[in-house]
Amino acid sequence: MTVRVGVIGAGWIGKEHIRRLTHTVTGARVTAVTDIDAARAEEAAAPVGARVLPDGAAVIAADDVDAVLVTCWGPTHAEHVLTAIAAGKPVFCEKPLATTAEDCLRIIEAETAHGRRLVQVGFMRRYDAGYRQLKQAIDAGRIGEPLIVHCAHRNPTVPESYTSDMAALDTAVHEVDVLRWLLDDEIVSTQVITPRATSKRFAHLKDPQIMLFETTKGVRIDLEVFVNCQYGYDIQCEAVGEEGLVRLPDPAAVGVRSAGQHSTEVLTDWVARFADAFDTEFREWIAGIAADTEPTGPSAWDGYAATVITSASVEALESGHVVATDLKPRPAFYGGAA
């Protein structure tokens, strides 16, 4: 079957996913688009022959929409996800699932009451080949029990609109999700340390930041978030276990020997780094809908956990204290203890 997708939000990421669903993913067709800017919605819809509808509710209710993609402004995500659940339609929501823990819990309650998973959250790193290899090694016990994880998330630069809290809410949120998945463990506390600031930042920004997490099982995680590193977009992850370590591979790149040097390219943005992961993410989402199976990707519970942990990290940055995440117990519906 062809899965007919309605898109709510036609900004850059919305347009990119419309392109992906149209030209890269088989078995999908974008049939409806909406955006707060009608002209932008028309610009995104016209090349793929989709209708422009007045708002998210109209997209979700449309007879020619089987599944919903939410790529609009973060504070509006909860409204559209809840409406999709009420309509019984699968919904893919780019992060964040919601900007408050309370709204995330409303989504969890609605989906649980529906009795079937409909929500998937757009944490694409779980679909990256390198991270999947990392998880396979950890799950197979090749390094023994994990003890420590070292991570880095570096961007060459960020615009002046980027604020210190975005280091957790927009940047580290990807590590928060993928580390919970890699370790099959929950983050129970967070601390943020600010070393000497780079002179390359805007004056209002605390950069770099070092985030320290502890999990239920006692694994310690250190994450360097450095968003003005200048040299490129660089994602690093190394898990140290009782019997060995496993490291995330760098993207494949040719080695060039010239003028007495041996060099390899460093990517400069996240789009190129995770393009394949985005493609795989959407292929699997569409395939699951076509097969009438529940989504297997990041769940509403994962979206809730990410919002709670990153919000706690903002509190830790502002207070200078270790902050407990105080996550609620995971419901059995999402694989928690019965």
mmCIF file of C-alpha atoms in Angstrom:
data_model
loop_
_atom_site.group_PDB
_atom_site.id
_atom_site.type_symbol
_atom_site.label_atom_id
_atom_site.label_comp_id
_atom_site.label_asym_id
_atom_site.label_seq_id
_atom_site.Cartn_x
_atom_site.Cartn_y
_atom_site.Cartn_z
ATOM 1 C CA MET A 1 0.000 0.000 0.000
ATOM 2 C CA THR A 2 0.973 3.644 -0.351
ATOM 3 C CA VAL A 3 0.945 5.457 2.990
ATOM 4 C CA ARG A 4 -0.558 8.921 2.560
ATOM 5 C CA VAL A 5 1.191 11.416 4.840
ATOM 6 C CA GLY A 6 -0.010 14.800 6.039
ATOM 7 C CA VAL A 7 2.690 17.256 7.095
ATOM 8 C CA ILE A 8 2.211 19.915 9.778
ATOM 9 C CA GLY A 9 4.998 22.464 9.454
ATOM 10 C CA ALA A 10 6.739 23.412 6.199
ATOM 11 C CA GLY A 11 9.958 24.953 7.487
ATOM 12 C CA TRP A 12 13.363 23.631 6.527
ATOM 13 C CA ILE A 13 13.055 20.240 8.235
ATOM 14 C CA GLY A 14 9.465 19.815 7.023
ATOM 15 C CA LYS A 15 10.509 20.448 3.422
ATOM 16 C CA GLU A 16 13.466 18.097 3.806
ATOM 17 C CA HIS A 17 11.209 15.300 5.044
ATOM 18 C CA ILE A 18 8.707 15.967 2.250
ATOM 19 C CA ARG A 19 11.580 15.546 -0.196
ATOM 20 C CA ARG A 20 12.687 12.374 1.583
ATOM 21 C CA LEU A 21 9.205 10.837 1.598
ATOM 22 C CA THR A 22 8.735 11.695 -2.082
ATOM 23 C CA HIS A 23 12.088 10.810 -3.617
ATOM 24 C CA THR A 24 13.907 8.470 -1.215
ATOM 25 C CA VAL A 25 11.350 6.407 0.702
ATOM 26 C CA THR A 26 9.202 3.954 -1.243
ATOM 27 C CA GLY A 27 5.553 3.398 -0.375
ATOM 28 C CA ALA A 28 4.822 6.939 0.814
ATOM 29 C CA ARG A 29 3.108 9.972 -0.684
ATOM 30 C CA VAL A 30 2.644 13.419 0.853
ATOM 31 C CA THR A 31 -0.983 14.392 0.288
ATOM 32 C CA ALA A 32 -1.541 17.394 2.576
ATOM 33 C CA VAL A 33 0.581 20.187 4.013
ATOM 34 C CA THR A 34 -0.092 23.035 6.405
ATOM 35 C CA ASP A 35 2.002 25.815 7.906
ATOM 36 C CA ILE A 36 1.344 29.010 9.820
ATOM 37 C CA ASP A 37 2.734 30.723 6.695
ATOM 38 C CA ALA A 38 0.349 29.773 3.876
ATOM 39 C CA ALA A 39 2.822 30.786 1.179
ATOM 40 C CA ARG A 40 5.467 28.511 2.674
ATOM 41 C CA ALA A 41 2.968 25.646 2.799
ATOM 42 C CA GLU A 42 2.148 26.178 -0.877
ATOM 43 C CA GLU A 43 5.837 26.250 -1.774
ATOM 44 C CA ALA A 44 6.346 22.894 -0.069
ATOM 45 C CA ALA A 45 3.142 21.261 -1.330
ATOM 46 C CA ALA A 46 3.115 22.272 -4.986
ATOM 47 C CA PRO A 47 6.156 20.264 -6.185
ATOM 48 C CA VAL A 48 4.704 17.010 -4.801
ATOM 49 C CA GLY A 49 1.065 17.600 -5.775
ATOM 50 C CA ALA A 50 -0.177 17.870 -2.188
ATOM 51 C CA ARG A 51 -3.114 19.945 -0.982
ATOM 52 C CA VAL A 52 -2.617 22.932 1.310
ATOM 53 C CA LEU A 53 -4.957 22.804 4.302
ATOM 54 C CA PRO A 54 -5.683 25.607 6.787
ATOM 55 C CA ASP A 55 -4.344 24.014 9.994
ATOM 56 C CA GLY A 56 -3.084 20.890 11.704
ATOM 57 C CA ALA A 57 -6.543 19.721 12.724
ATOM 58 C CA ALA A 58 -7.650 19.760 9.081
ATOM 59 C CA VAL A 59 -4.600 17.749 8.038
ATOM 60 C CA ILE A 60 -5.196 15.116 10.702
ATOM 61 C CA ALA A 61 -8.912 14.830 9.872
ATOM 62 C CA ALA A 62 -8.371 14.585 6.112
ATOM 63 C CA ASP A 63 -9.673 11.387 4.488
ATOM 64 C CA ASP A 64 -6.582 11.174 2.282
ATOM 65 C CA VAL A 65 -4.164 11.248 5.245
ATOM 66 C CA ASP A 66 -3.203 7.895 6.790
ATOM 67 C CA ALA A 67 -0.352 9.157 8.966
ATOM 68 C CA VAL A 68 0.813 12.508 10.306
ATOM 69 C CA LEU A 69 4.260 14.137 10.366
ATOM 70 C CA VAL A 70 4.703 16.971 12.892
ATOM 71 C CA THR A 71 7.577 19.324 12.034
ATOM 72 C CA CYS A 72 6.229 22.653 13.288
ATOM 73 C CA TRP A 73 7.210 24.901 16.228
ATOM 74 C CA GLY A 74 8.069 22.836 19.318
ATOM 75 C CA PRO A 75 5.504 24.321 21.744
ATOM 76 C CA THR A 76 2.675 23.264 19.380
ATOM 77 C CA HIS A 77 3.763 19.631 19.064
ATOM 78 C CA ALA A 78 1.659 18.305 21.940
ATOM 79 C CA GLU A 79 -1.566 19.715 20.493
ATOM 80 C CA HIS A 80 -1.090 17.982 17.142
ATOM 81 C CA VAL A 81 0.118 14.681 18.606
ATOM 82 C CA LEU A 82 -2.898 14.517 20.920
ATOM 83 C CA THR A 83 -5.248 15.251 18.016
ATOM 84 C CA ALA A 84 -3.640 12.490 15.938
ATOM 85 C CA ILE A 85 -4.016 9.989 18.788
ATOM 86 C CA ALA A 86 -7.687 10.949 19.144
ATOM 87 C CA ALA A 87 -8.105 10.295 15.398
ATOM 88 C CA GLY A 88 -6.328 6.934 15.701
ATOM 89 C CA LYS A 89 -3.649 7.889 13.173
ATOM 90 C CA PRO A 90 0.094 7.126 13.443
ATOM 91 C CA VAL A 91 2.073 10.281 14.133
ATOM 92 C CA PHE A 92 5.786 10.974 13.718
ATOM 93 C CA CYS A 93 6.818 13.977 15.819
ATOM 94 C CA GLU A 94 10.190 15.630 15.424
ATOM 95 C CA LYS A 95 11.790 16.380 18.784
ATOM 96 C CA PRO A 96 10.707 17.602 21.204
ATOM 97 C CA LEU A 97 7.607 15.501 21.754
ATOM 98 C CA ALA A 98 6.509 18.409 23.939
ATOM 99 C CA THR A 99 8.284 21.236 25.710
ATOM 100 C CA THR A 100 6.949 20.365 29.180
ATOM 101 C CA ALA A 101 6.833 17.127 31.128
ATOM 102 C CA GLU A 102 3.149 17.730 31.806
ATOM 103 C CA ASP A 103 2.274 17.762 28.101
ATOM 104 C CA CYS A 104 4.390 14.656 27.516
ATOM 105 C CA LEU A 105 2.454 12.853 30.246
ATOM 106 C CA ARG A 106 -0.851 13.917 28.653
ATOM 107 C CA ILE A 107 0.333 12.273 25.426
ATOM 108 C CA ILE A 108 1.389 9.119 27.289
ATOM 109 C CA GLU A 109 -1.989 8.935 29.025
ATOM 110 C CA ALA A 110 -3.873 9.421 25.740
ATOM 111 C CA GLU A 111 -1.838 6.793 23.892
ATOM 112 C CA THR A 112 -2.133 4.314 26.755
ATOM 113 C CA ALA A 113 -5.911 4.825 26.811
ATOM 114 C CA HIS A 114 -5.989 4.228 23.046
ATOM 115 C CA GLY A 115 -4.357 0.860 23.732
ATOM 116 C CA ARG A 116 -1.902 0.814 20.838
ATOM 117 C CA ARG A 117 1.295 2.704 20.087
ATOM 118 C CA LEU A 118 0.804 5.427 17.504
ATOM 119 C CA VAL A 119 3.563 7.904 18.394
ATOM 120 C CA GLN A 120 7.168 7.906 17.214
ATOM 121 C CA VAL A 121 9.611 10.675 18.161
ATOM 122 C CA GLY A 122 12.292 11.827 15.711
ATOM 123 C CA PHE A 123 15.510 10.803 17.414
ATOM 124 C CA MET A 124 17.351 9.664 14.292
ATOM 125 C CA ARG A 125 20.617 8.560 15.903
ATOM 126 C CA ARG A 126 19.092 5.170 16.743
ATOM 127 C CA TYR A 127 19.050 4.593 12.969
ATOM 128 C CA ASP A 128 22.691 5.526 12.348
ATOM 129 C CA ALA A 129 24.772 2.522 11.261
ATOM 130 C CA GLY A 130 27.594 3.364 13.680
ATOM 131 C CA TYR A 131 25.337 3.694 16.705
ATOM 132 C CA ARG A 132 23.591 0.440 15.778
ATOM 133 C CA GLN A 133 26.969 -1.309 15.689
ATOM 134 C CA LEU A 134 27.752 0.206 19.094
ATOM 135 C CA LYS A 135 24.512 -1.173 20.539
ATOM 136 C CA GLN A 136 25.081 -4.611 19.018
ATOM 137 C CA ALA A 137 28.510 -4.792 20.681
ATOM 138 C CA ILE A 138 27.159 -3.684 24.072
ATOM 139 C CA ASP A 139 24.101 -5.963 23.947
ATOM 140 C CA ALA A 140 26.273 -8.943 22.948
ATOM 141 C CA GLY A 141 28.419 -8.421 26.039
ATOM 142 C CA ARG A 142 31.598 -7.851 24.035
ATOM 143 C CA ILE A 143 32.877 -5.212 26.494
ATOM 144 C CA GLY A 144 31.320 -6.685 29.623
ATOM 145 C CA GLU A 145 29.144 -4.485 31.782
ATOM 146 C CA PRO A 146 29.388 -0.786 30.759
ATOM 147 C CA LEU A 147 30.993 1.430 33.388
ATOM 148 C CA ILE A 148 31.736 4.793 31.749
ATOM 149 C CA VAL A 149 30.685 6.564 28.550
ATOM 150 C CA HIS A 150 32.608 9.496 27.041
ATOM 151 C CA CYS A 151 30.782 11.643 24.480
ATOM 152 C CA ALA A 152 31.304 14.840 22.518
ATOM 153 C CA HIS A 153 28.866 16.881 20.419
ATOM 154 C CA ARG A 154 30.666 19.642 18.539
ATOM 155 C CA ASN A 155 29.367 22.170 16.026
ATOM 156 C CA PRO A 156 31.596 24.575 14.061
ATOM 157 C CA THR A 157 29.473 27.619 14.964
ATOM 158 C CA VAL A 158 25.954 28.574 16.041
ATOM 159 C CA PRO A 159 23.940 31.753 15.334
ATOM 160 C CA GLU A 160 23.532 34.547 17.870
ATOM 161 C CA SER A 161 19.998 33.313 18.593
ATOM 162 C CA TYR A 162 21.440 30.142 20.176
ATOM 163 C CA THR A 163 21.218 30.410 23.971
ATOM 164 C CA SER A 164 22.939 28.546 26.793
ATOM 165 C CA ASP A 165 19.903 26.399 27.641
ATOM 166 C CA MET A 166 19.774 25.155 24.035
ATOM 167 C CA ALA A 167 22.991 23.207 24.686
ATOM 168 C CA ALA A 168 20.793 20.773 26.610
ATOM 169 C CA LEU A 169 17.371 21.268 25.013
ATOM 170 C CA ASP A 170 18.422 21.253 21.342
ATOM 171 C CA THR A 171 21.904 19.731 21.230
ATOM 172 C CA ALA A 172 22.525 17.260 24.069
ATOM 173 C CA VAL A 173 18.974 15.932 23.760
ATOM 174 C CA HIS A 174 20.189 13.610 21.002
ATOM 175 C CA GLU A 175 22.853 12.079 23.272
ATOM 176 C CA VAL A 176 20.318 11.796 26.087
ATOM 177 C CA ASP A 177 18.055 9.657 23.932
ATOM 178 C CA VAL A 178 20.688 7.534 22.229
ATOM 179 C CA LEU A 179 22.561 6.824 25.481
ATOM 180 C CA ARG A 180 19.394 5.639 27.245
ATOM 181 C CA TRP A 181 18.841 3.324 24.256
ATOM 182 C CA LEU A 182 22.463 2.136 24.008
ATOM 183 C CA LEU A 183 22.711 1.273 27.694
ATOM 184 C CA ASP A 184 19.098 0.168 28.210
ATOM 185 C CA ASP A 185 19.344 2.235 31.372
ATOM 186 C CA GLU A 186 17.765 5.383 32.781
ATOM 187 C CA ILE A 187 19.461 8.675 33.642
ATOM 188 C CA VAL A 188 18.774 9.589 37.271
ATOM 189 C CA SER A 189 20.855 12.741 37.777
ATOM 190 C CA THR A 190 22.577 15.493 35.822
ATOM 191 C CA GLN A 191 25.222 18.120 36.486
ATOM 192 C CA VAL A 192 26.624 20.808 34.195
ATOM 193 C CA ILE A 193 30.132 22.247 34.485
ATOM 194 C CA THR A 194 31.293 25.277 32.515
ATOM 195 C CA PRO A 195 35.038 25.320 31.806
ATOM 196 C CA ARG A 196 36.906 28.276 30.380
ATOM 197 C CA ALA A 197 34.680 29.802 27.699
ATOM 198 C CA THR A 198 35.783 30.001 24.102
ATOM 199 C CA SER A 199 36.437 33.488 22.767
ATOM 200 C CA LYS A 200 34.663 32.418 19.553
ATOM 201 C CA ARG A 201 31.214 32.477 21.186
ATOM 202 C CA PHE A 202 28.676 35.289 21.417
ATOM 203 C CA ALA A 203 29.006 37.000 24.808
ATOM 204 C CA HIS A 204 25.701 35.701 26.207
ATOM 205 C CA LEU A 205 26.547 32.027 25.570
ATOM 206 C CA LYS A 206 28.152 29.561 27.990
ATOM 207 C CA ASP A 207 30.257 27.422 25.665
ATOM 208 C CA PRO A 208 31.610 24.794 25.990
ATOM 209 C CA GLN A 209 29.614 22.900 28.611
ATOM 210 C CA ILE A 210 30.375 19.539 30.205
ATOM 211 C CA MET A 211 27.328 17.522 31.221
ATOM 212 C CA LEU A 212 27.700 14.695 33.731
ATOM 213 C CA PHE A 213 24.984 12.057 33.945
ATOM 214 C CA GLU A 214 24.499 9.064 36.248
ATOM 215 C CA THR A 215 22.265 6.112 35.385
ATOM 216 C CA THR A 216 20.199 3.771 37.510
ATOM 217 C CA LYS A 217 22.917 1.109 37.250
ATOM 218 C CA GLY A 218 25.654 3.561 38.223
ATOM 219 C CA VAL A 219 27.143 4.171 34.775
ATOM 220 C CA ARG A 220 28.820 7.586 34.606
ATOM 221 C CA ILE A 221 28.537 9.598 31.390
ATOM 222 C CA ASP A 222 30.467 12.727 30.491
ATOM 223 C CA LEU A 223 29.284 14.758 27.508
ATOM 224 C CA GLU A 224 31.178 17.702 26.051
ATOM 225 C CA VAL A 225 28.878 20.107 24.223
ATOM 226 C CA PHE A 226 30.991 22.579 22.258
ATOM 227 C CA VAL A 227 28.997 24.476 19.655
ATOM 228 C CA ASN A 228 31.710 26.868 18.442
ATOM 229 C CA CYS A 229 34.566 24.419 17.922
ATOM 230 C CA GLN A 230 35.315 25.991 14.494
ATOM 231 C CA TYR A 231 36.754 22.902 12.790
ATOM 232 C CA GLY A 232 33.594 20.917 11.927
ATOM 233 C CA TYR A 233 30.604 18.869 13.058
ATOM 234 C CA ASP A 234 32.056 16.114 15.212
ATOM 235 C CA ILE A 235 30.118 13.436 17.114
ATOM 236 C CA GLN A 236 32.055 11.101 19.402
ATOM 237 C CA CYS A 237 30.970 8.273 21.709
ATOM 238 C CA GLU A 238 33.065 5.688 23.561
ATOM 239 C CA ALA A 239 31.687 3.136 26.025
ATOM 240 C CA VAL A 240 34.135 1.594 28.492
ATOM 241 C CA GLY A 241 33.193 -1.749 29.985
ATOM 242 C CA GLU A 242 34.647 -4.256 32.425
ATOM 243 C CA GLU A 243 36.304 -6.200 29.613
ATOM 244 C CA GLY A 244 36.903 -3.709 26.816
ATOM 245 C CA LEU A 245 35.662 -0.610 25.071
ATOM 246 C CA VAL A 246 33.695 0.203 21.943
ATOM 247 C CA ARG A 247 33.929 3.445 20.008
ATOM 248 C CA LEU A 248 31.578 5.075 17.511
ATOM 249 C CA PRO A 249 33.275 5.114 14.102
ATOM 250 C CA ASP A 250 33.848 8.391 12.322
ATOM 251 C CA PRO A 251 32.033 8.724 8.973
ATOM 252 C CA ALA A 252 33.892 7.079 6.134
ATOM 253 C CA ALA A 253 36.267 9.474 4.369
ATOM 254 C CA VAL A 254 39.167 9.025 2.001
ATOM 255 C CA GLY A 255 42.658 9.685 3.259
ATOM 256 C CA VAL A 256 44.621 12.230 1.204
ATOM 257 C CA ARG A 257 48.414 12.268 1.222
ATOM 258 C CA SER A 258 49.752 15.542 -0.154
ATOM 259 C CA ALA A 259 52.430 18.130 0.600
ATOM 260 C CA GLY A 260 53.870 16.095 3.450
ATOM 261 C CA GLN A 261 50.528 15.586 5.185
ATOM 262 C CA HIS A 262 47.916 12.841 5.531
ATOM 263 C CA SER A 263 44.419 14.290 5.962
ATOM 264 C CA THR A 264 40.782 13.199 6.043
ATOM 265 C CA GLU A 265 37.701 15.373 5.704
ATOM 266 C CA VAL A 266 35.669 16.426 8.752
ATOM 267 C CA LEU A 267 31.969 17.037 8.066
ATOM 268 C CA THR A 268 30.654 20.512 8.785
ATOM 269 C CA ASP A 269 26.947 19.966 9.524
ATOM 270 C CA TRP A 270 24.503 17.454 10.967
ATOM 271 C CA VAL A 271 22.555 17.143 7.715
ATOM 272 C CA ALA A 272 25.368 15.323 5.946
ATOM 273 C CA ARG A 273 26.401 13.381 9.066
ATOM 274 C CA PHE A 274 22.998 11.808 9.651
ATOM 275 C CA ALA A 275 21.427 11.799 6.164
ATOM 276 C CA ASP A 276 21.440 7.992 5.968
ATOM 277 C CA ALA A 277 20.007 7.722 9.472
ATOM 278 C CA PHE A 278 17.100 10.011 8.523
ATOM 279 C CA ASP A 279 16.434 7.894 5.427
ATOM 280 C CA THR A 280 16.444 4.642 7.420
ATOM 281 C CA GLU A 281 14.255 6.169 10.127
ATOM 282 C CA PHE A 282 11.536 7.085 7.631
ATOM 283 C CA ARG A 283 11.809 3.853 5.642
ATOM 284 C CA GLU A 284 11.176 1.853 8.806
ATOM 285 C CA TRP A 285 8.355 4.134 9.959
ATOM 286 C CA ILE A 286 6.522 3.902 6.629
ATOM 287 C CA ALA A 287 7.108 0.142 6.364
ATOM 288 C CA GLY A 288 5.613 -0.371 9.814
ATOM 289 C CA ILE A 289 2.491 1.625 8.955
ATOM 290 C CA ALA A 290 2.066 -0.298 5.698
ATOM 291 C CA ALA A 291 2.338 -3.565 7.623
ATOM 292 C CA ASP A 292 -0.112 -2.291 10.277
ATOM 293 C CA THR A 293 2.403 -2.847 13.077
ATOM 294 C CA GLU A 294 3.150 -0.574 16.005
ATOM 295 C CA PRO A 295 6.182 1.724 15.644
ATOM 296 C CA THR A 296 9.432 0.325 17.030
ATOM 297 C CA GLY A 297 11.322 3.620 17.155
ATOM 298 C CA PRO A 298 11.562 6.135 20.012
ATOM 299 C CA SER A 299 8.264 6.193 21.871
ATOM 300 C CA ALA A 300 6.226 8.814 23.676
ATOM 301 C CA TRP A 301 7.914 7.590 26.859
ATOM 302 C CA ASP A 302 11.320 8.285 25.292
ATOM 303 C CA GLY A 303 10.090 11.761 24.354
ATOM 304 C CA TYR A 304 8.976 12.341 27.950
ATOM 305 C CA ALA A 305 12.310 11.139 29.358
ATOM 306 C CA ALA A 306 14.277 13.395 27.008
ATOM 307 C CA THR A 307 12.221 16.448 27.984
ATOM 308 C CA VAL A 308 12.580 15.753 31.713
ATOM 309 C CA ILE A 309 16.340 15.056 31.579
ATOM 310 C CA THR A 310 17.206 18.050 29.410
ATOM 311 C CA SER A 311 15.030 20.342 31.542
ATOM 312 C CA ALA A 312 16.873 19.063 34.618
ATOM 313 C CA SER A 313 20.164 19.811 32.847
ATOM 314 C CA VAL A 314 19.070 23.422 32.286
ATOM 315 C CA GLU A 315 18.282 23.647 36.003
ATOM 316 C CA ALA A 316 21.718 22.185 36.782
ATOM 317 C CA LEU A 317 23.394 24.747 34.531
ATOM 318 C CA GLU A 318 21.590 27.617 36.226
ATOM 319 C CA SER A 319 22.002 26.361 39.810
ATOM 320 C CA GLY A 320 25.429 24.758 39.660
ATOM 321 C CA HIS A 321 24.034 21.769 41.559
ATOM 322 C CA VAL A 322 23.544 18.072 40.813
ATOM 323 C CA VAL A 323 19.872 17.736 39.889
ATOM 324 C CA ALA A 324 17.829 14.544 40.159
ATOM 325 C CA THR A 325 15.726 13.854 37.082
ATOM 326 C CA ASP A 326 12.803 12.421 39.102
ATOM 327 C CA LEU A 327 11.374 10.471 36.175
ATOM 328 C CA LYS A 328 8.119 8.732 36.885
ATOM 329 C CA PRO A 329 8.138 4.900 36.742
ATOM 330 C CA ARG A 330 7.987 3.628 33.170
ATOM 331 C CA PRO A 331 4.486 2.225 32.441
ATOM 332 C CA ALA A 332 4.152 -1.426 31.417
ATOM 333 C CA PHE A 333 2.668 -0.141 28.128
ATOM 334 C CA TYR A 334 6.164 1.127 27.237
ATOM 335 C CA GLY A 335 8.061 -1.906 28.521
ATOM 336 C CA GLY A 336 8.246 -1.000 32.213
ATOM 337 C CA ALA A 337 7.733 -3.309 35.159
ATOM 338 C CA ALA A 338 4.178 -4.597 35.380
#
